[in-house]
Coordinates of C-alpha atoms in Angstrom, one line a residue:
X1 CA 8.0 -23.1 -13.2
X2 CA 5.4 -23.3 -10.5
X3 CA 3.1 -21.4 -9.8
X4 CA 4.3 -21.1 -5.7
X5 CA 7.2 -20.7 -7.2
X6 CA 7.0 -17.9 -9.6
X7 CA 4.5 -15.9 -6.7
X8 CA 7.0 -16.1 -4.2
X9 CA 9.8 -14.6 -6.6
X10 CA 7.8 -12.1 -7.7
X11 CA 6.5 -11.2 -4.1
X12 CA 10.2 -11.3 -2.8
X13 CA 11.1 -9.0 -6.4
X14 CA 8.3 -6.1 -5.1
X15 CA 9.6 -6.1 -1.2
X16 CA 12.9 -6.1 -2.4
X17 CA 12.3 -3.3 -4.9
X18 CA 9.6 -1.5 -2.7
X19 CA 12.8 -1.0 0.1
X20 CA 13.7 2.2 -1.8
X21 CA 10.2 3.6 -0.6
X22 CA 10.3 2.0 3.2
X23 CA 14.0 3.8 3.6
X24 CA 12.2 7.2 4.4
X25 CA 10.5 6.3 7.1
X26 CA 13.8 5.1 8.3
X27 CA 15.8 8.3 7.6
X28 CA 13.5 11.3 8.1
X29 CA 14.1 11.5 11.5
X30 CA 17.6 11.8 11.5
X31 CA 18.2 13.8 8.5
X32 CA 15.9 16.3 10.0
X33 CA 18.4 17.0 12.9
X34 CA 21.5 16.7 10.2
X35 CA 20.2 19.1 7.8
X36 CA 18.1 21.2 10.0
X37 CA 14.3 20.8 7.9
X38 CA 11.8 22.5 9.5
X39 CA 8.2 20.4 9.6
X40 CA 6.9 21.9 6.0
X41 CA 10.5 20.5 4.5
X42 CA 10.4 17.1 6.6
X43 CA 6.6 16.6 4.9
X44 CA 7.7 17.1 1.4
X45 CA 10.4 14.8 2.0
X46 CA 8.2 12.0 3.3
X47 CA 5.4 13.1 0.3
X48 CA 7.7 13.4 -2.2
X49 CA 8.3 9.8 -3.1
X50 CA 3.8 9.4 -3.1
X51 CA 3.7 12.2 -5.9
X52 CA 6.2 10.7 -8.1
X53 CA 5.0 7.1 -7.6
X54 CA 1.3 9.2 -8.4
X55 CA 2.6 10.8 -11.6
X56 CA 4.6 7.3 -12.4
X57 CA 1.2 5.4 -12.5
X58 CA -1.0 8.4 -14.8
X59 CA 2.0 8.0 -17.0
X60 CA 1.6 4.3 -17.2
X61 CA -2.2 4.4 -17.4
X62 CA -1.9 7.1 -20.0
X63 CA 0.4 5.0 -22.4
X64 CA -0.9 1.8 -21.2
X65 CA 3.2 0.7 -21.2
X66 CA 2.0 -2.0 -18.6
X67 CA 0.3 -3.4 -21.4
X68 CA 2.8 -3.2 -24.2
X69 CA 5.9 -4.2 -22.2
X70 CA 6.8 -7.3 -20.5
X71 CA 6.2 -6.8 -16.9
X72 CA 9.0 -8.7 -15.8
X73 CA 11.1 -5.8 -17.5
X74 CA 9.8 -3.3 -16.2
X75 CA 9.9 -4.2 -13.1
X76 CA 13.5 -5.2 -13.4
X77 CA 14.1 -1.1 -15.1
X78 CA 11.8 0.1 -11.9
X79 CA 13.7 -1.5 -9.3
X80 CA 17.6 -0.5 -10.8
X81 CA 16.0 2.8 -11.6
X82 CA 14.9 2.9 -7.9
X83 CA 18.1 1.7 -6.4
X84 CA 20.0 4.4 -8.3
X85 CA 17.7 7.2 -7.0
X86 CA 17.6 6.1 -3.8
X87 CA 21.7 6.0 -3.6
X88 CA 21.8 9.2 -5.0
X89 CA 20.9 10.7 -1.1
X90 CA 24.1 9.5 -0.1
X91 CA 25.7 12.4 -2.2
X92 CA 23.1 14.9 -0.8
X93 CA 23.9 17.8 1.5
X94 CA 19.7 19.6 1.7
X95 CA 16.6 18.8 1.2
X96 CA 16.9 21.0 -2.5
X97 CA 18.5 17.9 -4.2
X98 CA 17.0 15.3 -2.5
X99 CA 13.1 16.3 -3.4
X100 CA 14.1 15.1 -6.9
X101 CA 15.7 12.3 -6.2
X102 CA 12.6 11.2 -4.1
X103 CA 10.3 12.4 -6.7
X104 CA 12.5 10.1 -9.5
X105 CA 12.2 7.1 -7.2
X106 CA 8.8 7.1 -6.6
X107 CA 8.2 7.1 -10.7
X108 CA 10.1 4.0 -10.9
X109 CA 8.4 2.4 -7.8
X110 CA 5.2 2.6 -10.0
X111 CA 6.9 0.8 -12.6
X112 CA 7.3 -2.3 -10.2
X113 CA 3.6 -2.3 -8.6
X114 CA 1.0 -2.1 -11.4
X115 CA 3.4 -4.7 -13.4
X116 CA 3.8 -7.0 -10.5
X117 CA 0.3 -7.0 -9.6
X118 CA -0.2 -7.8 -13.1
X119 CA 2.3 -10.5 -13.1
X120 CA 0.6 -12.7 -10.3
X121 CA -2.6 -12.1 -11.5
X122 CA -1.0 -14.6 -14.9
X123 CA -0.2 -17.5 -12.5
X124 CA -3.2 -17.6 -10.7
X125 CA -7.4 -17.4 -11.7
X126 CA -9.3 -19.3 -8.8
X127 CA -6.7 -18.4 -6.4
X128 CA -5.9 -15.0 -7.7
X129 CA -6.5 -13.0 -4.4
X130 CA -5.1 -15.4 -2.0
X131 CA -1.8 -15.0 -4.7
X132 CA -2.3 -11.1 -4.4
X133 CA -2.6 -11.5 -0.7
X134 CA 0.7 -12.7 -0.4
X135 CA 2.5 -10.5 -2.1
X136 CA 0.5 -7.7 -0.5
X137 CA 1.1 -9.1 2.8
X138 CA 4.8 -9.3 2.1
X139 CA 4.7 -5.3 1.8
X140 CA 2.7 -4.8 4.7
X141 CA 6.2 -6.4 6.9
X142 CA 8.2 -4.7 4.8
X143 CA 5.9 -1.3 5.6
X144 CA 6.5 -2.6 9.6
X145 CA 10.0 -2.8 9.6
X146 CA 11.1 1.2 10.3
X147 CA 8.7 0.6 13.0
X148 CA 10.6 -2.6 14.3
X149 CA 14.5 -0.4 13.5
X150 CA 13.2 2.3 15.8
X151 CA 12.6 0.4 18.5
X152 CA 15.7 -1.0 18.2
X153 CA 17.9 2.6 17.7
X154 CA 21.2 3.0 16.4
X155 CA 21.4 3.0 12.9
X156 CA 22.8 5.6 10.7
X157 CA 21.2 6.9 8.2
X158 CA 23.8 6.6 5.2
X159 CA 24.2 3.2 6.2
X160 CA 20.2 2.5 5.8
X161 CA 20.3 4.2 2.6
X162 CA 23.5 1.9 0.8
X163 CA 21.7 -0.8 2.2
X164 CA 18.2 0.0 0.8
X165 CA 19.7 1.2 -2.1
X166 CA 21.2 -3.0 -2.8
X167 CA 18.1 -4.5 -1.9
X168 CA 16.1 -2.4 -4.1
X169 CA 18.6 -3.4 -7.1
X170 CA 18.6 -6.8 -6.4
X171 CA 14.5 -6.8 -6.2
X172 CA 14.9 -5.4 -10.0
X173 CA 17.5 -8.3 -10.7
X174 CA 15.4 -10.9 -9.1
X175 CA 12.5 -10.8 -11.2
X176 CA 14.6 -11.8 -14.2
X177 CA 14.8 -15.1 -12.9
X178 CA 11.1 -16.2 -13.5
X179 CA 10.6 -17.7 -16.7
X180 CA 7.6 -16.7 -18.6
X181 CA 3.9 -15.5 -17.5
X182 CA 1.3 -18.0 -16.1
X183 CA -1.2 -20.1 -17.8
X184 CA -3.9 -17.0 -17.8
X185 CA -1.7 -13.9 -19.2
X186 CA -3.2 -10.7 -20.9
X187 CA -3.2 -10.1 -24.3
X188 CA -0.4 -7.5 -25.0
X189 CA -0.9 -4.2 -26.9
X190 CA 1.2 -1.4 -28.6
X191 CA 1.8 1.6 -26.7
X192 CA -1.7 3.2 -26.8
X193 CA -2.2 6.9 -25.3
X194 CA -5.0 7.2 -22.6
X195 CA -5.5 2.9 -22.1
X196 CA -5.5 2.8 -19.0
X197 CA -8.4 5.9 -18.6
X198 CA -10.8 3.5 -20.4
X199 CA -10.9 1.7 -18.0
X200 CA -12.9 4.1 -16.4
X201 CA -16.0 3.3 -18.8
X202 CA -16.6 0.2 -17.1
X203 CA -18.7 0.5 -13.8
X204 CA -17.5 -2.3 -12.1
X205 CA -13.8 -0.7 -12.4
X206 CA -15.0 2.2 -10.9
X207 CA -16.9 0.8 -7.9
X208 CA -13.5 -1.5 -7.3
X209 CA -11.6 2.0 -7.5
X210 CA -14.2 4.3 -5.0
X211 CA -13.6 1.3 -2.5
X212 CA -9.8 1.5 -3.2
X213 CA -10.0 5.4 -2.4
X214 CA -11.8 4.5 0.8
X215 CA -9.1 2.1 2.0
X216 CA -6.6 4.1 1.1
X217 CA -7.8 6.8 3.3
X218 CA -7.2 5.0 6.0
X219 CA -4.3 3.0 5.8
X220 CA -1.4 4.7 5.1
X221 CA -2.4 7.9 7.8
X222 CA -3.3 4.9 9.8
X223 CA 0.5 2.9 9.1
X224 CA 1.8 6.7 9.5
X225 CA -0.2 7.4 13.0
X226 CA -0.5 3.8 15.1
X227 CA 3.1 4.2 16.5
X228 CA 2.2 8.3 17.2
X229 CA -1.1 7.2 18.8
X230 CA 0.3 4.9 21.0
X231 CA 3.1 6.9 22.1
X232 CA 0.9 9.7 23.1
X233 CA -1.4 7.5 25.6
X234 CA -0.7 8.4 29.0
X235 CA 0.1 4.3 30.1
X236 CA 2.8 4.7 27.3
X237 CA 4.3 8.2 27.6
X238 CA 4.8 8.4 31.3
X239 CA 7.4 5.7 30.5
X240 CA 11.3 6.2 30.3
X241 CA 11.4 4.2 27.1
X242 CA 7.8 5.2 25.7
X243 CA 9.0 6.0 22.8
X244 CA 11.0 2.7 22.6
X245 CA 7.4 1.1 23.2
X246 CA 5.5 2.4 21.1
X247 CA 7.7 2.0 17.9
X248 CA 7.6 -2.1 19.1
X249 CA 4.0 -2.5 19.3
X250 CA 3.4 -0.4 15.8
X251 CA 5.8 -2.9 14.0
X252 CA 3.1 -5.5 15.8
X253 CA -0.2 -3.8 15.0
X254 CA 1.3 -3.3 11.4
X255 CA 2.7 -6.4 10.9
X256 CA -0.3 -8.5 11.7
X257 CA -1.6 -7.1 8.2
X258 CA 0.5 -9.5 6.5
X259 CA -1.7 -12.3 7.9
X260 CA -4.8 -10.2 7.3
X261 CA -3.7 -9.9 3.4
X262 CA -3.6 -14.1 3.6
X263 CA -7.0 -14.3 4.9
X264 CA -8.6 -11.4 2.9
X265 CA -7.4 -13.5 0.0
X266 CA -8.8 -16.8 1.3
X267 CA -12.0 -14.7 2.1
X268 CA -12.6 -13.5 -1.2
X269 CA -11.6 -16.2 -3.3
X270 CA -14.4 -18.2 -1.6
X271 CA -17.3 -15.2 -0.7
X272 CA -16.4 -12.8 -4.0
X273 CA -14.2 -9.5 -4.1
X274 CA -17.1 -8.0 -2.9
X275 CA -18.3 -9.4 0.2
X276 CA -14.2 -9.9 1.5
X277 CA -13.5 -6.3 1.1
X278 CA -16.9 -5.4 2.6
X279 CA -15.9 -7.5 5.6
X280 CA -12.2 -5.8 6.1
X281 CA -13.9 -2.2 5.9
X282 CA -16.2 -2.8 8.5
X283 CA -14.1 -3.9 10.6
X284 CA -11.3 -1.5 10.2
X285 CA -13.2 1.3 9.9
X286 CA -15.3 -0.1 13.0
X287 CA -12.3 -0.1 15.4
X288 CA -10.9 3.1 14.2
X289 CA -14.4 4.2 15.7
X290 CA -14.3 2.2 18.8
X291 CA -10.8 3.4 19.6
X292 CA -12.0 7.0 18.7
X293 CA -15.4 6.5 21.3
X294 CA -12.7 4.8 24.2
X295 CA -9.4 6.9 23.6
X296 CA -7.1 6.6 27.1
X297 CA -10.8 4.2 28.8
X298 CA -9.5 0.9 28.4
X299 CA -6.1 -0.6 30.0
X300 CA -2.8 -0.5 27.3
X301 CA -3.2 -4.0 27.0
X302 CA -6.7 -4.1 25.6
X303 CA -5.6 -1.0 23.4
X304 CA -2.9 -2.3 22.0
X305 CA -5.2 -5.6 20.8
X306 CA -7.8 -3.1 19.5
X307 CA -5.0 -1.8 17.4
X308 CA -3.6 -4.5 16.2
X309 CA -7.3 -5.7 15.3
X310 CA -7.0 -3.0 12.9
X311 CA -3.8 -3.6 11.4
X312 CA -5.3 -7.1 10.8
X313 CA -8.1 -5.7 8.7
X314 CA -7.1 -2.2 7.7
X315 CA -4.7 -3.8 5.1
X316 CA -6.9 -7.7 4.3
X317 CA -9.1 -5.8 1.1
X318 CA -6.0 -4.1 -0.5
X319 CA -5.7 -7.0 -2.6
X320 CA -9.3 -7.7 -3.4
X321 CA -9.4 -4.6 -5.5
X322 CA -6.5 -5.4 -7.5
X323 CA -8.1 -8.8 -8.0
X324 CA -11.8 -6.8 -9.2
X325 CA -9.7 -4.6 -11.8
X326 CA -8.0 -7.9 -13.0
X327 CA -11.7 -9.8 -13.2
X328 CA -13.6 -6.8 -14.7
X329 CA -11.7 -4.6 -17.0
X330 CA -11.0 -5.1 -20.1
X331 CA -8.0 -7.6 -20.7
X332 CA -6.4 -5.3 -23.3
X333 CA -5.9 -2.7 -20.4
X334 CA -5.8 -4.2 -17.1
X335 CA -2.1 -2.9 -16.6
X336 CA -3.4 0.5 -17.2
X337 CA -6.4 0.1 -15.1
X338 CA -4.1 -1.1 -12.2
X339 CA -1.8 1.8 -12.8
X340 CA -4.7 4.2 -12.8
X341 CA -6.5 2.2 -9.3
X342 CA -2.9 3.3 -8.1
X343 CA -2.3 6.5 -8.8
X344 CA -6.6 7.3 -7.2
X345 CA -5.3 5.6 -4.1
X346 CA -2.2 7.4 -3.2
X347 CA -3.3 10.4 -4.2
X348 CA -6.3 10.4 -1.4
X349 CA -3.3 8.8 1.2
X350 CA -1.7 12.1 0.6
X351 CA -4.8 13.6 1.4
X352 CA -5.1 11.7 4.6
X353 CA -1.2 11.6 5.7
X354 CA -1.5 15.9 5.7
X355 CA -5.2 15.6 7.6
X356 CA -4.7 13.6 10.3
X357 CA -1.7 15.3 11.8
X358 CA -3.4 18.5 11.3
X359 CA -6.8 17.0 13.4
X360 CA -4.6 15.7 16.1
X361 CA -2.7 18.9 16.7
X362 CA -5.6 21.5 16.3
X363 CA -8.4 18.9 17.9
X364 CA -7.9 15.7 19.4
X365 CA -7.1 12.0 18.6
X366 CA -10.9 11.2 18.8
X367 CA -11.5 13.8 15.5
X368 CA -8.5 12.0 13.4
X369 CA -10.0 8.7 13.9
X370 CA -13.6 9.8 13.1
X371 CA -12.3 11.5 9.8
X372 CA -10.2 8.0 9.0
X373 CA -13.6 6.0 9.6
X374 CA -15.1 8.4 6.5
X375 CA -12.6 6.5 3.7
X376 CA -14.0 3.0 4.8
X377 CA -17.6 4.4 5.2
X378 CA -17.0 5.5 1.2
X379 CA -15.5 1.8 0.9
X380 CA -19.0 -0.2 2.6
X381 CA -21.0 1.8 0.2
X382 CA -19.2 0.8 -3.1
X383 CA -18.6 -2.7 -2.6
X384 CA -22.5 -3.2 -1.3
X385 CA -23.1 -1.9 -4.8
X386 CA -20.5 -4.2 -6.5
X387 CA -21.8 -7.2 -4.5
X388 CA -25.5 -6.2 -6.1
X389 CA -24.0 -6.2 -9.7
X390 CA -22.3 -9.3 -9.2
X391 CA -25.6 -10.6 -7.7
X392 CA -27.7 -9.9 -10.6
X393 CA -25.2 -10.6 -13.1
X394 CA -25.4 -14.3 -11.5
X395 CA -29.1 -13.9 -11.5
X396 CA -29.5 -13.1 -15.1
X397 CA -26.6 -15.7 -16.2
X398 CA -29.1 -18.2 -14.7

């Protein structure tokens, strides 16, 4: 099989599979009218799905089952598990049995990630972040869509769910039809308690996983927020539709992360992980400031641009990381040390998803955006010491 070939499956396997997640953004709304949540209840909902995917990835790094098992089958067991949790809602009537349900489909989301990073990583060694771009990028429109079904209005939440709930199986089913790894797999290794945490001996790792936390920060609150943000300027609100707008231009400043993942790839298969992630941090965390410094100064237009400048970049490093772990760690645990990058990343966005909403509502917009700069500010500083230690490992090697 090619290469191209067996990228693009695995890519369209994740998105697929990954639909399970995306469906609450869709559904919240709605369901929070239909079964009357208040905004504590509505939260765990939308959290609950991040804390089981968290606890799916520290079970994977603590058995290192990435590692032991075929990652085509687990990702296959992840997206059926995912498509039967996710189908469950449908037989839901509160919030009190859909937590669970939530909580069970986020576990088996984590079995698709790790393993299909993982997966890609085989097919691919020059090329590897470009390859990890892709599929990254292909999460970022599936992350855009609710955005884009918003704008659009209309659709019933039971009928978003079924639907999810058959894409999500037939990401698990897809995945069977590639044929083997690539011409770089790792080695596999019995189930082996605590793999992935030694990981954590090797510095490089960590550096890869501080700038990790410090995207992280920032993009899902900033995913979560771009639409809100928009909405809430005056040019936008005053509108009969605003809230029509503003949906349509977040599934645009969110969706030009796709081509940022492509040329964060192409960036960092040529400069180093380093010096590509370094670039995207900058500038995400950059804008986040200029928008903070301008809020409501410049025309929508030019805002709108500014924004979707930072859905360009706030997403183009997310694979540069994965590619570091793959490059640094130790072959025999690489699966775990992706699972356990994972479960440090979306534990911070939980962080940031509860923070932001809090700064705008008790401060301002211009606060939020200052505290979202802080994650890429944490990001600049790690990967400035990666790129020395890559540096000086070149310097010695000569």
């Amino acid at each position: 099989m090619r290469p191209v070939v067996a990228v693009g499956l695995i890519a369209a396997s994740t998105l697929l599979s990954m639909s399970a997640w995306f469906s609450a953004t869709f559904v919240v709304p709605q369901l929070r009218v239909e079964w009357g949540l208040g905004a504590a209840e509505t939260s765990a909902l939308t959290i609950a799905v991040q804390l089981g995917f968290v606890v799916g990835a520290l079970l994977s790094a603590a058995t290192g089952l990435v590692d032991a098992v075929p990652g085509r089958m687990l990702m296959c067991i992840g997206g059926l598990g995912a498509a039967a949790c996710n189908a469950g809602l449908l037989l839901c009537d509160g919030v009190g049995g859909a937590l669970p349900l939530r909580i069970l489909t986020g576990i088996f989301l984590a079995g698709v990630y790790a393993p299909a990073l993982k997966e890609v990583s085989t097919w691919y060694l020059r090329s590897r972040g470009k390859a990890l771009g892709v599929m990254i990028g292909a999460l970022t429109i599936g992350s855009a869509l609710p955005h884009l079904v918003g704008a659009v209005g209309g659709v019933d939440w039971r009928v978003v769910i079924a639907t999810t709930s058959v894409l999500s199986a037939a990401g698990g089913l897809v995945v069977c039809v590639v044929r083997g790894e690539g011409a770089h797999p790792f080695p596999r290794r019995p189930v082996s308690l605590a793999a992935g945490f030694r990981s954590m001996r090797n510095r490089d790792v960590v550096l890869a996983n501080l700038g990790y936390v410090g995207h992280m920060w920032e993009l899902y609150a900033m995913w979560a927020g771009v639409g809100v943000f928009i909405a809430a300027l005056p040019s936008v609100a005053q509108r009969p539709n605003g809230d029509n707008l503003a949906a349509l231009l977040a599934f645009v400043c969110i969706g030009t992360g796709a081509a940022g993942c492509l040329v964060g790839g192409v960036l960092g298969d040529r400069w180093g992980r380093p010096r590509a992630a370094l670039t995207a941090l900058i500038c995400s965390g950059g804008t986040a400031l200029v928008l903070a410094a301008t809020y409501d100064a410049f025309p929508l237009t030019v805002t709108v641009l500014l924004c979707a400048f930072w859905g360009f970049w706030v997403i183009a490093d997310s694979a540069q990381f994965s590619a570091l772990v793959t490059e640094t760690a130790d072959p025999d645990y690489v699966g775990g040390a992706l699972s356990l990058q994972l479960a440090f990343g979306y534990v911070t966005t939980m962080v940031s998803l509860w923070l932001v909403p809090q700064l705008v509502e008790h401060v301002s917009w211009r606060a939020a955006l200052v505290a979202l700069a802080l994650g890429p500010a944490v990001g600049i500083l790690a990967m400035i010491a990666a790129d020395r230690r890559r540096a000086g490992s070149r310097a010695l090697a000569a």
